[in-house]
Amino acid sequence: ASNYLAAVAVGRDDAAELAGAAWVDVSTGRFYAAAFPADRLADELTRIGPAECLVAESAAGSGAGPDAESGATLAHALGLHAGPESGASITTRPAWAFGQQAAEVALAKRFGTRSLEGFGFDPEDPGHALAVSAAGAVLDYLEETQRASLAHVQTLTLVEPAGCLQIDAATWRSLEVTQTLRDGRRDGALLGVMDRTVTPMGARLLAEWLRRPLTDVAAIDARLDAVEELVGDAPLAAGLRESLRAVYDLQRLLARVTTGRAGPRDLSFVCRTLAGLPKVKARLTGRASDRLRQIEGRIDLCPDVRGRLEAALADECPLAAGVGGFIRPGFSAELDACRELSAGGKQWMARYQAAEQERTGIPSIKVGFNKVFGYYLEVTHAHRDKAPPEYTRKQTLKNAERYITPELKEHEERVLGAEEQALRIEQEAFAVLRELVAGAGGRLLATAEALAELDTLAGLAELARSRNYCRPRVVEHPTLDIAAGRHPVLDVTEPDGSFVPNECQVGCAGDEERGVGGEEHAVEPSSPP
């Protein structure tokens, strides 16, 4: 699931009160902003579902003054005085953190641009100004509280209300789209029964699609075309889903890489994901639907990154780079030499112990190691009188004496030096590999978004096939005609055969209104796939 930090700002233009909101998922770097009428603030926050929401101290107060109206709006939307309806914890910030000019400068600097117009923000639009202010507050808060880098937050997406269905907060909760009304669980909600995705990225995208249902017929049909093609070609859909099961959460892996928190295992997961992409791309070649062809074009195989990672990383990698042992033999001649010396040194120790046993006539003599003395020779008290004069006593135990020799210490330094050098070389190689992946972050993120969409479409196709769903014909005319309709949640949660399909006709007074005989107004479902 997405975990959003949001900020809201409320203001006025000449005609009405407006609101701006911004929200970011720090774990993936996805950053959004939107502007809308202030009376929709509660609805939008319910749709976003932030875990934490930032508001200005001046607007959060309940007293009189120039910010009293904004404060009342926020109090109504967030429930500041009785617990937030949105379910988010509320954090107040200084008013200057919401300053528009400072926000524009900070955001442009973050994204390496002169202004925010390239992201779709109109400097003359009061609503967009509030959205920018909210985005600036989010960025300021993250820079203050996050210890890690924010390099993975690479763009700000302006969410336009056009083309998406507007749902008020009460209706949203009652419909139980993403969570149940009784206990707030995903299981039993519409999202829970619809989700057939096989990657975390796809699961998050499906939730976003349900939060913002499309209203544009062409956009809806583009998705339906892709789903229909996948429904009609079961081997294609099965092959894609099987390949996608091997895909790791590339969005969150990239966030870890760019913030410097990734370990060798994270890089190996990126490598394994890239290794599976050629099969996915090949299966999408020559598809009929525009959406699937577009996805195929957006998948970047990143052969340079994959080749370097495969050449460098061992098959099994540890979580932390400090452990070592994750660079594949043959990648670095210097590293191989250090490893050979270290392994050979341990073999030398074994030979040295056997030689000393034979030379001194002490069969119980053994070579040991601790962090205080390093390598030593241990002789039991029964044989300590046989210790040669070149043995230097370092420690007396209850049953034995411990000695060192010049020869032993010299080889110890060589062995330990080789181990330290090998670890240093591995850590340096890891830093280079991490920078390589971070440098390809834009290409990898675009690929991750394409994979998420493909997973979501393939999951919907699997749902349609398994539940015997049909494709509806969507038209502009305000007509709804459902034959043998089944509630998607009850159809799954109730025992098989217990739910009785229902008819539903709205705006279907006659054949002329329903558009019988012409496709323009036809809305009844097509035959099941």
Short mmCIF file of C-alpha atoms in Angstrom, two decimals:
data_model
loop_
_atom_site.label_atom_id
_atom_site.label_comp_id
_atom_site.label_asym_id
_atom_site.label_seq_id
_atom_site.Cartn_x
_atom_site.Cartn_y
_atom_site.Cartn_z
CA ALA A 1 0.00 0.00 0.00
CA SER A 2 1.03 3.60 -0.54
CA ASN A 3 1.96 5.59 2.57
CA TYR A 4 1.33 9.26 1.88
CA LEU A 5 2.45 12.42 3.64
CA ALA A 6 0.14 15.27 2.61
CA ALA A 7 -0.12 19.03 3.08
CA VAL A 8 -3.12 21.30 2.48
CA ALA A 9 -3.47 25.02 2.00
CA VAL A 10 -6.70 27.04 1.76
CA GLY A 11 -7.22 30.50 0.25
CA ARG A 12 -9.54 32.62 -1.85
CA ASP A 13 -9.74 34.12 -5.30
CA ASP A 14 -12.23 36.73 -6.38
CA ALA A 15 -15.06 34.23 -6.70
CA ALA A 16 -14.72 31.44 -4.18
CA GLU A 17 -12.62 29.68 -1.56
CA LEU A 18 -9.99 27.32 -2.99
CA ALA A 19 -7.76 24.56 -1.66
CA GLY A 20 -4.46 23.10 -2.73
CA ALA A 21 -3.03 19.77 -1.66
CA ALA A 22 0.21 17.90 -2.19
CA TRP A 23 1.09 14.36 -1.19
CA VAL A 24 4.18 12.18 -1.45
CA ASP A 25 5.02 8.52 -0.86
CA VAL A 26 8.54 8.74 0.54
CA SER A 27 9.12 5.01 0.02
CA THR A 28 8.72 5.37 -3.76
CA GLY A 29 9.33 9.08 -4.41
CA ARG A 30 5.94 9.62 -6.10
CA PHE A 31 4.95 13.27 -5.53
CA TYR A 32 1.56 14.76 -6.51
CA ALA A 33 -0.29 18.07 -6.20
CA ALA A 34 -3.82 19.19 -7.01
CA ALA A 35 -6.11 22.22 -6.74
CA PHE A 36 -9.88 22.17 -6.24
CA PRO A 37 -12.76 24.07 -4.59
CA ALA A 38 -12.32 24.24 -0.82
CA ASP A 39 -15.63 22.48 -0.18
CA ARG A 40 -14.12 19.34 -1.76
CA LEU A 41 -11.12 19.23 0.57
CA ALA A 42 -12.56 16.53 2.82
CA ASP A 43 -13.51 14.44 -0.22
CA GLU A 44 -10.04 14.70 -1.73
CA LEU A 45 -8.28 13.82 1.52
CA THR A 46 -10.54 10.82 1.93
CA ARG A 47 -9.58 9.75 -1.58
CA ILE A 48 -5.85 10.27 -0.97
CA GLY A 49 -5.90 8.64 2.46
CA PRO A 50 -2.72 10.22 3.89
CA ALA A 51 -1.07 8.84 7.01
CA GLU A 52 -0.01 12.35 8.06
CA CYS A 53 -1.27 15.76 6.98
CA LEU A 54 0.54 19.10 7.35
CA VAL A 55 -1.37 22.34 7.95
CA ALA A 56 -0.21 25.89 8.68
CA GLU A 57 -0.41 26.95 12.32
CA SER A 58 -2.14 30.20 11.35
CA ALA A 59 -4.89 28.37 9.45
CA ALA A 60 -5.27 25.59 12.02
CA GLY A 61 -6.35 27.96 14.78
CA SER A 62 -10.01 28.48 15.59
CA GLY A 63 -9.87 32.18 16.51
CA ALA A 64 -10.89 35.24 14.56
CA GLY A 65 -8.71 37.09 12.10
CA PRO A 66 -7.80 36.93 8.42
CA ASP A 67 -7.22 33.18 8.61
CA ALA A 68 -10.44 32.38 10.49
CA GLU A 69 -12.32 31.26 7.36
CA SER A 70 -9.42 29.06 6.24
CA GLY A 71 -9.17 27.65 9.74
CA ALA A 72 -12.85 26.78 9.75
CA THR A 73 -12.51 25.05 6.40
CA LEU A 74 -9.55 22.99 7.58
CA ALA A 75 -11.26 22.18 10.87
CA HIS A 76 -14.30 20.91 9.00
CA ALA A 77 -12.25 18.88 6.54
CA LEU A 78 -9.75 17.41 8.95
CA GLY A 79 -11.72 17.35 12.18
CA LEU A 80 -8.89 19.15 13.99
CA HIS A 81 -10.92 19.56 17.16
CA ALA A 82 -12.34 16.02 17.30
CA GLY A 83 -9.94 13.73 15.46
CA PRO A 84 -9.44 13.76 11.69
CA GLU A 85 -12.12 12.15 9.59
CA SER A 86 -9.46 11.35 7.04
CA GLY A 87 -7.70 9.07 9.52
CA ALA A 88 -4.49 11.08 9.22
CA SER A 89 -2.45 12.46 12.07
CA ILE A 90 -2.30 16.26 11.88
CA THR A 91 0.99 18.15 12.09
CA THR A 92 1.04 21.94 12.28
CA ARG A 93 3.85 23.85 10.59
CA PRO A 94 4.90 27.52 10.65
CA ALA A 95 3.06 29.71 8.18
CA TRP A 96 6.30 30.52 6.34
CA ALA A 97 6.63 26.82 5.43
CA PHE A 98 3.63 27.38 3.12
CA GLY A 99 5.07 30.49 1.46
CA GLN A 100 4.38 30.35 -2.27
CA GLN A 101 7.50 32.11 -3.55
CA ALA A 102 9.82 30.10 -1.32
CA ALA A 103 8.01 26.92 -2.42
CA GLU A 104 8.47 27.72 -6.11
CA VAL A 105 12.19 28.37 -5.60
CA ALA A 106 12.72 25.22 -3.51
CA LEU A 107 10.77 22.96 -5.87
CA ALA A 108 12.45 24.33 -8.99
CA LYS A 109 15.85 23.81 -7.35
CA ARG A 110 14.90 20.28 -6.35
CA PHE A 111 13.89 19.35 -9.89
CA GLY A 112 16.55 21.37 -11.68
CA THR A 113 14.16 23.69 -13.54
CA ARG A 114 13.68 27.44 -13.78
CA SER A 115 9.97 27.28 -13.00
CA LEU A 116 7.15 24.81 -12.45
CA GLU A 117 5.29 25.64 -15.66
CA GLY A 118 6.80 22.58 -17.33
CA PHE A 119 4.98 20.43 -14.78
CA GLY A 120 1.64 21.99 -15.79
CA PHE A 121 1.35 24.67 -13.07
CA ASP A 122 -0.08 28.01 -14.20
CA PRO A 123 1.54 30.88 -12.23
CA GLU A 124 -1.63 32.94 -12.73
CA ASP A 125 -3.96 30.24 -11.34
CA PRO A 126 -4.77 30.84 -7.63
CA GLY A 127 -5.56 27.17 -7.11
CA HIS A 128 -2.25 26.11 -8.61
CA ALA A 129 -0.50 28.61 -6.33
CA LEU A 130 -2.06 26.91 -3.30
CA ALA A 131 -1.01 23.49 -4.61
CA VAL A 132 2.55 24.74 -5.03
CA SER A 133 2.48 26.13 -1.48
CA ALA A 134 1.37 22.74 -0.16
CA ALA A 135 4.08 20.97 -2.18
CA GLY A 136 6.68 23.36 -0.78
CA ALA A 137 5.49 22.59 2.76
CA VAL A 138 5.86 18.86 2.09
CA LEU A 139 9.38 19.32 0.73
CA ASP A 140 10.39 21.55 3.66
CA TYR A 141 9.09 19.00 6.17
CA LEU A 142 10.88 16.11 4.48
CA GLU A 143 14.17 18.00 4.37
CA GLU A 144 13.82 18.73 8.07
CA THR A 145 12.80 15.26 9.23
CA GLN A 146 14.35 12.79 6.77
CA ARG A 147 17.94 11.83 7.43
CA ALA A 148 18.34 10.20 4.03
CA SER A 149 18.63 11.90 0.66
CA LEU A 150 15.50 12.87 -1.28
CA ALA A 151 17.14 12.28 -4.65
CA HIS A 152 14.44 9.74 -5.55
CA VAL A 153 11.78 12.49 -5.49
CA GLN A 154 12.44 13.48 -9.07
CA THR A 155 9.22 15.11 -10.30
CA LEU A 156 5.94 16.68 -9.18
CA THR A 157 2.79 15.49 -10.95
CA LEU A 158 -0.16 17.84 -11.21
CA VAL A 159 -3.37 15.83 -10.83
CA GLU A 160 -6.15 17.36 -12.87
CA PRO A 161 -9.77 16.68 -11.80
CA ALA A 162 -10.95 16.48 -15.41
CA GLY A 163 -11.45 12.95 -16.67
CA CYS A 164 -11.92 11.42 -13.20
CA LEU A 165 -15.11 10.76 -11.28
CA GLN A 166 -15.57 13.01 -8.24
CA ILE A 167 -16.79 11.05 -5.19
CA ASP A 168 -17.69 12.70 -1.89
CA ALA A 169 -16.20 11.40 1.37
CA ALA A 170 -19.43 9.86 2.72
CA THR A 171 -20.14 8.01 -0.52
CA TRP A 172 -16.54 6.85 -0.74
CA ARG A 173 -16.65 5.30 2.72
CA SER A 174 -20.10 3.79 2.15
CA LEU A 175 -19.02 2.14 -1.10
CA GLU A 176 -16.12 0.45 0.75
CA VAL A 177 -13.86 0.85 -2.26
CA THR A 178 -10.48 0.38 -0.58
CA GLN A 179 -11.42 -0.61 2.96
CA THR A 180 -14.44 -1.87 4.83
CA LEU A 181 -16.58 0.55 6.79
CA ARG A 182 -16.76 -1.64 9.89
CA ASP A 183 -13.11 -2.45 10.59
CA GLY A 184 -11.13 -0.55 7.95
CA ARG A 185 -9.72 -3.72 6.39
CA ARG A 186 -8.73 -4.24 2.78
CA ASP A 187 -10.20 -7.75 2.76
CA GLY A 188 -13.90 -7.54 2.00
CA ALA A 189 -13.61 -4.21 0.21
CA LEU A 190 -13.85 -3.80 -3.56
CA LEU A 191 -10.07 -3.46 -3.86
CA GLY A 192 -9.55 -6.70 -1.96
CA VAL A 193 -11.71 -8.79 -4.30
CA MET A 194 -10.48 -7.10 -7.49
CA ASP A 195 -6.78 -7.30 -6.80
CA ARG A 196 -5.23 -10.13 -8.80
CA THR A 197 -1.89 -8.36 -9.26
CA VAL A 198 1.34 -10.24 -8.62
CA THR A 199 3.64 -7.27 -7.82
CA PRO A 200 3.45 -4.60 -5.09
CA MET A 201 3.75 -1.94 -7.81
CA GLY A 202 0.65 -3.27 -9.57
CA ALA A 203 -1.29 -3.48 -6.31
CA ARG A 204 -0.59 0.17 -5.54
CA LEU A 205 -1.55 1.27 -9.06
CA LEU A 206 -4.85 -0.62 -8.94
CA ALA A 207 -5.70 1.20 -5.71
CA GLU A 208 -4.95 4.52 -7.44
CA TRP A 209 -7.17 3.59 -10.38
CA LEU A 210 -10.03 2.80 -8.02
CA ARG A 211 -9.47 6.03 -6.12
CA ARG A 212 -9.77 8.03 -9.38
CA PRO A 213 -12.19 6.23 -11.74
CA LEU A 214 -11.95 7.43 -15.33
CA THR A 215 -14.85 9.27 -16.97
CA ASP A 216 -13.32 9.72 -20.44
CA VAL A 217 -14.76 7.08 -22.76
CA ALA A 218 -11.65 6.89 -24.96
CA ALA A 219 -9.39 6.37 -21.93
CA ILE A 220 -11.72 3.72 -20.52
CA ASP A 221 -11.86 1.87 -23.83
CA ALA A 222 -8.07 1.96 -24.10
CA ARG A 223 -7.84 0.03 -20.84
CA LEU A 224 -10.68 -2.29 -21.83
CA ASP A 225 -9.03 -3.04 -25.17
CA ALA A 226 -5.90 -4.21 -23.36
CA VAL A 227 -7.86 -6.26 -20.83
CA GLU A 228 -9.97 -7.82 -23.58
CA GLU A 229 -6.87 -8.86 -25.54
CA LEU A 230 -5.40 -10.46 -22.43
CA VAL A 231 -8.70 -12.22 -21.66
CA GLY A 232 -8.87 -13.58 -25.19
CA ASP A 233 -5.28 -14.83 -25.16
CA ALA A 234 -4.96 -16.94 -22.03
CA PRO A 235 -1.41 -18.20 -22.77
CA LEU A 236 -0.22 -14.60 -23.23
CA ALA A 237 -1.77 -13.45 -19.97
CA ALA A 238 -0.47 -16.49 -18.07
CA GLY A 239 3.03 -16.01 -19.46
CA LEU A 240 3.08 -12.33 -18.55
CA ARG A 241 1.86 -12.99 -15.02
CA GLU A 242 4.44 -15.73 -14.56
CA SER A 243 7.22 -13.37 -15.67
CA LEU A 244 5.90 -10.56 -13.49
CA ARG A 245 5.99 -12.80 -10.42
CA ALA A 246 9.79 -12.64 -10.67
CA VAL A 247 9.74 -8.83 -10.65
CA TYR A 248 10.71 -7.13 -7.39
CA ASP A 249 9.33 -3.81 -6.11
CA LEU A 250 11.49 -1.71 -8.40
CA GLN A 251 9.98 1.58 -7.24
CA ARG A 252 10.94 1.08 -3.61
CA LEU A 253 14.27 -0.50 -4.52
CA LEU A 254 15.16 2.62 -6.51
CA ALA A 255 14.17 4.80 -3.56
CA ARG A 256 16.57 2.83 -1.36
CA VAL A 257 19.34 3.11 -3.95
CA THR A 258 19.02 6.84 -4.52
CA THR A 259 18.82 7.59 -0.79
CA GLY A 260 21.94 5.55 -0.02
CA ARG A 261 20.10 2.92 2.03
CA ALA A 262 20.43 0.04 -0.42
CA GLY A 263 22.58 -3.00 0.24
CA PRO A 264 24.04 -5.63 -2.07
CA ARG A 265 20.86 -7.70 -1.90
CA ASP A 266 18.81 -4.72 -3.13
CA LEU A 267 21.09 -4.37 -6.15
CA SER A 268 20.81 -8.10 -6.82
CA PHE A 269 16.99 -7.73 -6.83
CA VAL A 270 17.29 -4.93 -9.39
CA CYS A 271 19.51 -7.22 -11.46
CA ARG A 272 17.06 -10.14 -11.26
CA THR A 273 14.20 -7.86 -12.30
CA LEU A 274 16.14 -6.64 -15.33
CA ALA A 275 17.04 -10.23 -16.23
CA GLY A 276 13.34 -11.08 -16.55
CA LEU A 277 12.37 -8.09 -18.71
CA PRO A 278 13.35 -9.50 -22.15
CA LYS A 279 10.67 -12.20 -21.83
CA VAL A 280 8.06 -9.61 -20.85
CA LYS A 281 8.98 -7.31 -23.71
CA ALA A 282 9.04 -10.16 -26.22
CA ARG A 283 5.54 -11.29 -25.20
CA LEU A 284 4.22 -7.76 -25.77
CA THR A 285 5.68 -7.44 -29.26
CA GLY A 286 3.03 -7.12 -31.96
CA ARG A 287 0.05 -6.74 -29.63
CA ALA A 288 -3.20 -5.39 -31.07
CA SER A 289 -4.22 -2.95 -28.33
CA ASP A 290 -2.55 0.45 -28.24
CA ARG A 291 -2.09 0.30 -24.48
CA LEU A 292 -0.08 -2.93 -24.56
CA ARG A 293 2.06 -1.61 -27.41
CA GLN A 294 2.73 1.56 -25.46
CA ILE A 295 3.75 -0.45 -22.41
CA GLU A 296 6.13 -2.52 -24.53
CA GLY A 297 7.77 0.70 -25.76
CA ARG A 298 8.14 2.07 -22.23
CA ILE A 299 10.00 -0.98 -20.90
CA ASP A 300 13.72 -0.18 -21.01
CA LEU A 301 15.82 -3.33 -20.72
CA CYS A 302 18.78 -1.25 -19.44
CA PRO A 303 21.33 -3.76 -20.79
CA ASP A 304 24.26 -1.63 -19.57
CA VAL A 305 23.04 -1.74 -15.98
CA ARG A 306 22.06 -5.39 -16.10
CA GLY A 307 25.37 -6.45 -17.67
CA ARG A 308 27.42 -4.66 -15.06
CA LEU A 309 25.39 -6.00 -12.15
CA GLU A 310 25.45 -9.58 -13.45
CA ALA A 311 29.22 -9.43 -13.96
CA ALA A 312 29.83 -8.04 -10.48
CA LEU A 313 27.32 -9.55 -8.06
CA ALA A 314 27.37 -13.08 -6.67
CA ASP A 315 24.27 -15.25 -6.97
CA GLU A 316 23.43 -14.72 -3.29
CA CYS A 317 24.16 -11.35 -1.71
CA PRO A 318 24.04 -10.21 1.94
CA LEU A 319 21.88 -7.36 3.20
CA ALA A 320 24.81 -5.14 4.18
CA ALA A 321 27.93 -4.29 2.21
CA GLY A 322 30.07 -4.47 5.35
CA VAL A 323 29.75 -8.24 5.44
CA GLY A 324 31.60 -8.74 2.15
CA GLY A 325 31.58 -11.81 -0.06
CA PHE A 326 29.10 -10.44 -2.61
CA ILE A 327 31.41 -9.62 -5.52
CA ARG A 328 31.67 -12.45 -8.01
CA PRO A 329 35.11 -14.07 -8.60
CA GLY A 330 36.68 -12.79 -11.80
CA PHE A 331 35.20 -9.29 -11.56
CA SER A 332 38.28 -7.75 -9.91
CA ALA A 333 41.78 -9.19 -10.31
CA GLU A 334 42.94 -7.29 -7.21
CA LEU A 335 40.09 -8.71 -5.15
CA ASP A 336 40.77 -12.25 -6.39
CA ALA A 337 44.43 -11.88 -5.40
CA CYS A 338 43.49 -10.75 -1.89
CA ARG A 339 41.06 -13.60 -1.49
CA GLU A 340 43.62 -16.11 -2.69
CA LEU A 341 46.18 -14.77 -0.22
CA SER A 342 43.65 -14.88 2.61
CA ALA A 343 42.56 -18.43 1.81
CA GLY A 344 46.16 -19.53 1.28
CA GLY A 345 47.17 -17.93 4.57
CA LYS A 346 44.67 -20.02 6.47
CA GLN A 347 46.00 -23.11 4.77
CA TRP A 348 49.51 -21.98 5.77
CA MET A 349 48.33 -21.76 9.38
CA ALA A 350 47.20 -25.38 9.26
CA ARG A 351 50.52 -26.47 7.77
CA TYR A 352 52.41 -24.40 10.32
CA GLN A 353 50.55 -26.06 13.20
CA ALA A 354 51.39 -29.53 11.89
CA ALA A 355 55.03 -28.57 11.38
CA GLU A 356 55.34 -27.16 14.91
CA GLN A 357 53.79 -30.28 16.39
CA GLU A 358 56.39 -32.41 14.63
CA ARG A 359 59.34 -30.06 15.34
CA THR A 360 58.65 -29.56 19.05
CA GLY A 361 57.25 -33.00 19.80
CA ILE A 362 54.14 -31.41 21.33
CA PRO A 363 51.17 -33.27 19.77
CA SER A 364 48.55 -31.05 21.44
CA ILE A 365 49.93 -27.75 20.14
CA LYS A 366 47.37 -25.77 18.09
CA VAL A 367 47.03 -22.45 16.36
CA GLY A 368 44.20 -20.18 17.59
CA PHE A 369 43.01 -16.63 17.12
CA ASN A 370 41.38 -13.85 19.16
CA LYS A 371 40.94 -10.15 18.65
CA VAL A 372 43.37 -9.23 21.43
CA PHE A 373 46.47 -11.21 20.45
CA GLY A 374 45.64 -12.23 16.92
CA TYR A 375 47.06 -15.66 16.01
CA TYR A 376 48.81 -17.65 18.74
CA LEU A 377 50.15 -21.10 19.59
CA GLU A 378 48.50 -22.81 22.54
CA VAL A 379 50.43 -25.39 24.60
CA THR A 380 48.93 -27.31 27.52
CA HIS A 381 50.65 -27.04 30.89
CA ALA A 382 51.70 -30.70 30.61
CA HIS A 383 54.00 -29.75 27.70
CA ARG A 384 54.96 -26.16 28.48
CA ASP A 385 58.50 -27.15 29.44
CA LYS A 386 58.98 -28.31 25.84
CA ALA A 387 58.21 -24.84 24.43
CA PRO A 388 61.19 -23.63 22.33
CA PRO A 389 62.95 -20.40 23.37
CA GLU A 390 61.70 -18.50 20.33
CA TYR A 391 58.13 -18.87 21.68
CA THR A 392 57.08 -15.62 23.40
CA ARG A 393 54.49 -16.15 26.12
CA LYS A 394 51.48 -13.82 25.80
CA GLN A 395 48.82 -15.31 28.07
CA THR A 396 48.46 -17.90 30.81
CA LEU A 397 45.23 -19.85 31.11
CA LYS A 398 44.06 -22.38 33.66
CA ASN A 399 45.17 -25.35 31.57
CA ALA A 400 47.44 -23.88 28.92
CA GLU A 401 49.95 -21.24 27.87
CA ARG A 402 49.62 -19.10 24.73
CA TYR A 403 52.66 -18.05 22.69
CA ILE A 404 53.50 -16.06 19.60
CA THR A 405 56.43 -16.33 17.23
CA PRO A 406 57.91 -13.82 14.77
CA GLU A 407 57.04 -16.13 11.88
CA LEU A 408 53.43 -16.48 13.06
CA LYS A 409 52.92 -12.72 13.51
CA GLU A 410 54.42 -11.93 10.10
CA HIS A 411 52.06 -14.24 8.30
CA GLU A 412 49.13 -13.09 10.42
CA GLU A 413 49.68 -9.52 9.24
CA ARG A 414 49.69 -10.65 5.65
CA VAL A 415 46.47 -12.67 6.05
CA LEU A 416 44.55 -10.03 7.98
CA GLY A 417 45.80 -7.33 5.67
CA ALA A 418 44.54 -9.28 2.67
CA GLU A 419 41.09 -9.73 4.28
CA GLU A 420 40.80 -6.04 5.08
CA GLN A 421 41.93 -5.11 1.59
CA ALA A 422 39.40 -7.50 0.05
CA LEU A 423 36.58 -5.96 2.09
CA ARG A 424 37.66 -2.46 1.10
CA ILE A 425 37.70 -3.40 -2.59
CA GLU A 426 34.20 -4.91 -2.34
CA GLN A 427 32.79 -1.83 -0.65
CA GLU A 428 34.33 0.43 -3.27
CA ALA A 429 32.90 -1.75 -6.04
CA PHE A 430 29.49 -1.66 -4.35
CA ALA A 431 29.54 2.16 -4.19
CA VAL A 432 30.26 2.28 -7.94
CA LEU A 433 27.43 -0.17 -8.70
CA ARG A 434 25.00 1.76 -6.54
CA GLU A 435 25.85 4.98 -8.37
CA LEU A 436 25.37 3.16 -11.67
CA VAL A 437 21.83 2.15 -10.70
CA ALA A 438 21.05 5.58 -9.26
CA GLY A 439 22.24 7.20 -12.49
CA ALA A 440 19.79 5.06 -14.45
CA GLY A 441 17.00 5.89 -12.00
CA GLY A 442 14.85 7.74 -14.53
CA ARG A 443 14.91 4.88 -17.03
CA LEU A 444 14.33 2.28 -14.33
CA LEU A 445 11.45 4.26 -12.81
CA ALA A 446 9.71 4.57 -16.19
CA THR A 447 10.12 0.82 -16.62
CA ALA A 448 8.72 0.22 -13.15
CA GLU A 449 5.62 2.28 -13.97
CA ALA A 450 5.12 0.32 -17.21
CA LEU A 451 5.42 -2.97 -15.34
CA ALA A 452 2.93 -1.78 -12.73
CA GLU A 453 0.39 -0.94 -15.43
CA LEU A 454 0.94 -4.25 -17.20
CA ASP A 455 0.49 -6.13 -13.93
CA THR A 456 -2.72 -4.23 -13.20
CA LEU A 457 -4.19 -4.92 -16.65
CA ALA A 458 -3.19 -8.59 -16.51
CA GLY A 459 -4.73 -8.86 -13.03
CA LEU A 460 -8.01 -7.41 -14.30
CA ALA A 461 -7.96 -9.89 -17.16
CA GLU A 462 -7.45 -12.74 -14.70
CA LEU A 463 -10.36 -11.42 -12.62
CA ALA A 464 -12.63 -11.20 -15.70
CA ARG A 465 -11.72 -14.72 -16.80
CA SER A 466 -12.07 -16.35 -13.37
CA ARG A 467 -15.37 -14.61 -12.51
CA ASN A 468 -16.81 -14.80 -16.05
CA TYR A 469 -17.07 -11.02 -16.39
CA CYS A 470 -17.95 -9.41 -19.71
CA ARG A 471 -16.83 -6.19 -21.33
CA PRO A 472 -19.31 -3.33 -21.10
CA ARG A 473 -19.94 -0.87 -23.89
CA VAL A 474 -19.38 2.60 -22.45
CA VAL A 475 -21.09 5.58 -24.07
CA GLU A 476 -21.54 9.30 -23.43
CA HIS A 477 -25.34 8.97 -23.20
CA PRO A 478 -26.63 8.91 -19.56
CA THR A 479 -27.92 5.37 -19.78
CA LEU A 480 -27.18 2.35 -17.57
CA ASP A 481 -28.34 -1.08 -18.69
CA ILE A 482 -27.04 -4.09 -16.77
CA ALA A 483 -28.18 -7.61 -17.52
CA ALA A 484 -27.63 -10.38 -14.95
CA GLY A 485 -25.46 -8.10 -12.84
CA ARG A 486 -23.54 -9.46 -9.86
CA HIS A 487 -22.17 -7.44 -6.94
CA PRO A 488 -18.41 -8.00 -7.26
CA VAL A 489 -17.81 -8.30 -3.52
CA LEU A 490 -20.84 -10.41 -2.62
CA ASP A 491 -20.24 -12.59 -5.69
CA VAL A 492 -16.89 -13.56 -4.19
CA THR A 493 -17.61 -13.55 -0.46
CA GLU A 494 -20.96 -15.37 -0.56
CA PRO A 495 -21.09 -19.15 -1.18
CA ASP A 496 -21.07 -20.12 -4.84
CA GLY A 497 -24.53 -20.05 -6.39
CA SER A 498 -26.16 -18.16 -3.51
CA PHE A 499 -26.07 -14.72 -5.11
CA VAL A 500 -28.92 -14.09 -7.54
CA PRO A 501 -27.99 -11.89 -10.54
CA ASN A 502 -30.04 -8.72 -10.95
CA GLU A 503 -31.16 -6.48 -13.79
CA CYS A 504 -30.65 -2.71 -13.62
CA GLN A 505 -31.93 -0.15 -16.11
CA VAL A 506 -31.57 3.58 -15.59
CA GLY A 507 -32.55 6.01 -18.35
CA CYS A 508 -33.80 3.16 -20.55
CA ALA A 509 -37.42 4.29 -21.08
CA GLY A 510 -37.53 3.18 -24.68
CA ASP A 511 -35.59 1.76 -27.56
CA GLU A 512 -34.96 5.21 -28.99
CA GLU A 513 -33.45 6.43 -25.74
CA ARG A 514 -31.45 3.22 -25.34
CA GLY A 515 -30.07 3.55 -28.84
CA VAL A 516 -31.18 0.15 -30.06
CA GLY A 517 -29.87 -0.50 -33.55
CA GLY A 518 -26.92 1.91 -33.23
CA GLU A 519 -23.63 1.51 -31.42
CA GLU A 520 -23.38 5.14 -30.32
CA HIS A 521 -25.78 4.72 -27.40
CA ALA A 522 -25.57 0.98 -26.83
CA VAL A 523 -24.65 0.24 -23.22
CA GLU A 524 -25.73 -3.32 -22.58
CA PRO A 525 -22.84 -5.72 -21.88
CA SER A 526 -21.40 -7.80 -24.65
CA SER A 527 -21.47 -11.58 -24.40
CA PRO A 528 -19.20 -13.10 -21.73
CA PRO A 529 -15.64 -13.83 -22.89
#
